N, CA and C atoms as an extended XYZ file, in Angstrom:
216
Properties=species:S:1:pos:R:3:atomname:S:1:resname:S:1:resid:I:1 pbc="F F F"
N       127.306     -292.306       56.882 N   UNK     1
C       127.242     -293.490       56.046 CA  UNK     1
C       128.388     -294.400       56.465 C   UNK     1
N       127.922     -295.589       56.557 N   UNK     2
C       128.916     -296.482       56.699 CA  UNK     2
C       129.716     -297.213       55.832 C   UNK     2
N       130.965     -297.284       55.556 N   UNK     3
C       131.358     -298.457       54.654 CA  UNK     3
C       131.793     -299.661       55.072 C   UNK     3
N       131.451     -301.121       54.637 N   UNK     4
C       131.623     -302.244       55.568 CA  UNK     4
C       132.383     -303.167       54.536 C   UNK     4
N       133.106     -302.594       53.103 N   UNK     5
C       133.939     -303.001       52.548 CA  UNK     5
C       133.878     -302.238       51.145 C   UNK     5
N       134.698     -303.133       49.921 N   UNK     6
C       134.324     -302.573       48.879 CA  UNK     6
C       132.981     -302.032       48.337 C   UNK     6
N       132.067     -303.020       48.278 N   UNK     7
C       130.464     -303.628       47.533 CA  UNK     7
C       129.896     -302.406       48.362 C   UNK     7
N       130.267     -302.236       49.552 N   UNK     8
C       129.268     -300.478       50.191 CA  UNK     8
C       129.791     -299.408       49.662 C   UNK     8
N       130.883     -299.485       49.300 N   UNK     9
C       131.952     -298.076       49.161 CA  UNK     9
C       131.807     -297.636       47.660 C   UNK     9
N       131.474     -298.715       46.680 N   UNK    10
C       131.857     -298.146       45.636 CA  UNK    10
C       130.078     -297.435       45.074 C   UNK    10
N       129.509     -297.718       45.538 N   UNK    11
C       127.737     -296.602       44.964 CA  UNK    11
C       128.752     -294.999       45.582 C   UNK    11
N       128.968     -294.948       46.353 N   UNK    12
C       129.444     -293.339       47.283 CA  UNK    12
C       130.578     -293.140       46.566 C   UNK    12
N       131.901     -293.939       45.839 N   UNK    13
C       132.560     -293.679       45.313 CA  UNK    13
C       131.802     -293.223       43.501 C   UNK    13
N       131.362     -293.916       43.111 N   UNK    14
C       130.968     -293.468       42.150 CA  UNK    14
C       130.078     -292.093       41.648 C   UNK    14
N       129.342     -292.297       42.533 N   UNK    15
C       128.369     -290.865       42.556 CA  UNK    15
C       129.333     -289.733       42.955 C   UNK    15
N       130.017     -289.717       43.991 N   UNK    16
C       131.318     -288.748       44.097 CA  UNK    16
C       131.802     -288.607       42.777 C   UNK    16
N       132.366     -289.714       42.510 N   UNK    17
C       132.718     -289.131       40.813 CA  UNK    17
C       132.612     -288.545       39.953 C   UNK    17
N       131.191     -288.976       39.973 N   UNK    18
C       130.253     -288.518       38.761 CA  UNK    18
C       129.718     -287.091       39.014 C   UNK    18
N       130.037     -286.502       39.815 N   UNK    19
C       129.341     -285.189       40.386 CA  UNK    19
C       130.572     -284.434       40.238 C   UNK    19
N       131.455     -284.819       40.330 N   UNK    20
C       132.688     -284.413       40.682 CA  UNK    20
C       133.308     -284.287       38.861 C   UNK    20
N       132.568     -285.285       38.104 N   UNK    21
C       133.046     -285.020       36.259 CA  UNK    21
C       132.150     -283.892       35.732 C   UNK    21
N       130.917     -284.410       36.226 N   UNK    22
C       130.077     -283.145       35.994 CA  UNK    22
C       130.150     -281.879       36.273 C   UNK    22
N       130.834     -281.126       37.688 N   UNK    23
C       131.098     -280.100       37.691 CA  UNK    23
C       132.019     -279.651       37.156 C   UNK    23
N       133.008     -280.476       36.791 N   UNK    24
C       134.249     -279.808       36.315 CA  UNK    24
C       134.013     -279.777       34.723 C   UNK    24
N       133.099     -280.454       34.254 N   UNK    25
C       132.256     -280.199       32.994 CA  UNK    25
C       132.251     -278.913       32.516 C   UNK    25
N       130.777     -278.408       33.705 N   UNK    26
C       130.222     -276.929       33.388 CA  UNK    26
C       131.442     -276.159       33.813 C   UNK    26
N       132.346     -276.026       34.903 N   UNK    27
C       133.044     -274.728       35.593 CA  UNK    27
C       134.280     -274.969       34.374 C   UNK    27
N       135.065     -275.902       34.128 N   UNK    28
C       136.345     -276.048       33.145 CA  UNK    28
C       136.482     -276.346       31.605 C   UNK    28
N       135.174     -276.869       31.224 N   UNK    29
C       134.753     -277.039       29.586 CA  UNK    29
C       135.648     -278.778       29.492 C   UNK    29
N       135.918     -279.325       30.869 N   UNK    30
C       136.717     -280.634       30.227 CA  UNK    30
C       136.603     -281.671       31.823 C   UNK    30
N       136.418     -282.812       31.762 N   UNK    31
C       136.454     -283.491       33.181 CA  UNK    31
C       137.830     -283.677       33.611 C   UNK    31
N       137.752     -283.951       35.083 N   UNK    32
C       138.898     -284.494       35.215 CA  UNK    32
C       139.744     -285.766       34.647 C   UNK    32
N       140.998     -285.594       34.303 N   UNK    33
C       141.868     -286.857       34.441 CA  UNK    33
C       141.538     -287.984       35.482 C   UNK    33
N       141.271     -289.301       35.000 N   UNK    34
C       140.901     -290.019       36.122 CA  UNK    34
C       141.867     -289.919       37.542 C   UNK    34
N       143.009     -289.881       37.565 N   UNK    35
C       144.360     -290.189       38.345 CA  UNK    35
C       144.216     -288.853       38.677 C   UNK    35
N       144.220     -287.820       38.290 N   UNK    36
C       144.133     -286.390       39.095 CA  UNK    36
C       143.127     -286.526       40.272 C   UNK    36
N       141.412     -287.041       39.565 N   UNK    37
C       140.449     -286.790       40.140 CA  UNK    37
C       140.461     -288.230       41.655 C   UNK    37
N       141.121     -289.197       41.391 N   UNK    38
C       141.101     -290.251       42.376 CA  UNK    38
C       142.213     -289.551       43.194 C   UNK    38
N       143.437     -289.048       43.221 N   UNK    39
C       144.556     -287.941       43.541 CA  UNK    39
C       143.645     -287.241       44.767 C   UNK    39
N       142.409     -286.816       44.559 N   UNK    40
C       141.994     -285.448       44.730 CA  UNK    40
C       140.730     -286.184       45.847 C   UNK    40
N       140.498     -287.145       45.034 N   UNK    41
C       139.213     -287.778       46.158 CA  UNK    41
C       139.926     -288.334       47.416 C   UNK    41
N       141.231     -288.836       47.568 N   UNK    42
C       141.744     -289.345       48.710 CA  UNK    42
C       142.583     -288.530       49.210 C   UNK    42
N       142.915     -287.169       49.239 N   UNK    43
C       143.302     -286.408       49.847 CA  UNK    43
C       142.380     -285.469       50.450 C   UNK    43
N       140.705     -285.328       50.228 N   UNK    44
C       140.182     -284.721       50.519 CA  UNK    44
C       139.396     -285.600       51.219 C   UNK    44
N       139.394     -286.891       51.024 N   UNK    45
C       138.095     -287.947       52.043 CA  UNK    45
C       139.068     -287.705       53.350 C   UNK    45
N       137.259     -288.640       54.373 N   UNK    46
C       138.017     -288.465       55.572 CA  UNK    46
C       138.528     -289.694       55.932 C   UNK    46
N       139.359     -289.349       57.108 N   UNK    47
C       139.938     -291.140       56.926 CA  UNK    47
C       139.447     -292.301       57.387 C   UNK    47
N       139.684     -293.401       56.993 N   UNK    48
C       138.467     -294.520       57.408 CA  UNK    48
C       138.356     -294.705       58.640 C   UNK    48
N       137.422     -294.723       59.584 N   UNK    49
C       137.751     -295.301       60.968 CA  UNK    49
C       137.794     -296.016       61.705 C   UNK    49
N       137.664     -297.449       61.469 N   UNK    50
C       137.847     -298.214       61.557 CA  UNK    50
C       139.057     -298.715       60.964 C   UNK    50
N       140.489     -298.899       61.667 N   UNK    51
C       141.904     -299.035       61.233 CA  UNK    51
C       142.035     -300.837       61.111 C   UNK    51
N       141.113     -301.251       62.056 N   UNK    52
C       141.110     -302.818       62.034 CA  UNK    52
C       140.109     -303.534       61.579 C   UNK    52
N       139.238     -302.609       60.301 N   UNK    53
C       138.440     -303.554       59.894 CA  UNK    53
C       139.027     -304.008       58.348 C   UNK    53
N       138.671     -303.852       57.761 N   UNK    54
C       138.993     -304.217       55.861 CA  UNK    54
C       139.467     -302.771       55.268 C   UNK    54
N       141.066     -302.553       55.215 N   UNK    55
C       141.101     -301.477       54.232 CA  UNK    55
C       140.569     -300.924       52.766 C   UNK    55
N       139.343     -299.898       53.261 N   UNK    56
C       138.809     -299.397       51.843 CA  UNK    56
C       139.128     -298.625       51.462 C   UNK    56
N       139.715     -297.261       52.584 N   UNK    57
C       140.462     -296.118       51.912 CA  UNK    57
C       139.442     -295.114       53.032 C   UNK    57
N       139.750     -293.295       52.274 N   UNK    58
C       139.038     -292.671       52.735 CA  UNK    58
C       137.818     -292.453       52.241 C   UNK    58
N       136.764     -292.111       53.059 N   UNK    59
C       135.190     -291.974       52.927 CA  UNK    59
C       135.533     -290.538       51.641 C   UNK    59
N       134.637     -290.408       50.713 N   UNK    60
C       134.556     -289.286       49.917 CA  UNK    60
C       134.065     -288.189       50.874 C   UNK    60
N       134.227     -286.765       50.011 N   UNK    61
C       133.602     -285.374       50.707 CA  UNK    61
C       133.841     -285.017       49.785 C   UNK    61
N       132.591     -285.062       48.916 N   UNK    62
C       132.345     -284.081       48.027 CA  UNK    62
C       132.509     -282.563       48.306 C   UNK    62
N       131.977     -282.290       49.054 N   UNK    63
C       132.195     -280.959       49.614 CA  UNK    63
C       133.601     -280.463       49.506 C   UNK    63
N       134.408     -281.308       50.160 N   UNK    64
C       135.783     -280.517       50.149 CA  UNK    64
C       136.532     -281.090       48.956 C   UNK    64
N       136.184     -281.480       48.163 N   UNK    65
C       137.327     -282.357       46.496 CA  UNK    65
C       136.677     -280.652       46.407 C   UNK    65
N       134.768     -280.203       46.022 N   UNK    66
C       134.945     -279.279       45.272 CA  UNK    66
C       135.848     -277.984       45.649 C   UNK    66
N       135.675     -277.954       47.140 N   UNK    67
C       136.518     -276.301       47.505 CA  UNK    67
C       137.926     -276.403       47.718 C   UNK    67
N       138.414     -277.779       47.396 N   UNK    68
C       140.102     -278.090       47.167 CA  UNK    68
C       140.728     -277.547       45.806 C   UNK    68
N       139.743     -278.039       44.875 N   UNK    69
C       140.115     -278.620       43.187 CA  UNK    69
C       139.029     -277.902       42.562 C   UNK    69
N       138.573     -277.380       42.580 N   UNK    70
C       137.136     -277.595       41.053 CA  UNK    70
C       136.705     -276.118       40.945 C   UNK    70
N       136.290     -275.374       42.285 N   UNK    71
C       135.830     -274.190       41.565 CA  UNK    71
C       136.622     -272.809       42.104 C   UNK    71
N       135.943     -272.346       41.006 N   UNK    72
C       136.812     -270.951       40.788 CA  UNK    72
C       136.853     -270.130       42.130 C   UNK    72
């Protein structure tokens, strides 16, 4: 997936989110702290690659926020 600024980034940021409140729902009985869970999404995205286009940040990976942070 590509991101070509904010307006692309934030549907993939959000759904990351939201998957990411939801599991920690069922596995912890409570969601994340927003600032933990944004903490957790940019240490686990990958990094943008494009260094000279529009800084958006790192791409999400769901995959690795969950086997960083979330489950048991």
């Amino acid at each position: 997936i590509s991101q070509r600024g904010t307006s692309g980034a934030s549907p993939m940021i959000t759904a990351v989110a939201a998957a990411a409140q939801s599991v920690a729902l069922a596995v912890h009985g409570q969601p994340f702290d927003p600032l933990d869970l944004r903490a957790l999404m940019v240490s686990t995205g990958t990094p943008q690659a494009d260094p000279e286009g529009p800084h958006v940040g790192p791409q999400p990976d769901l995959r690795a926020l969950l086997r960083a942070g979330m489950l048991p």
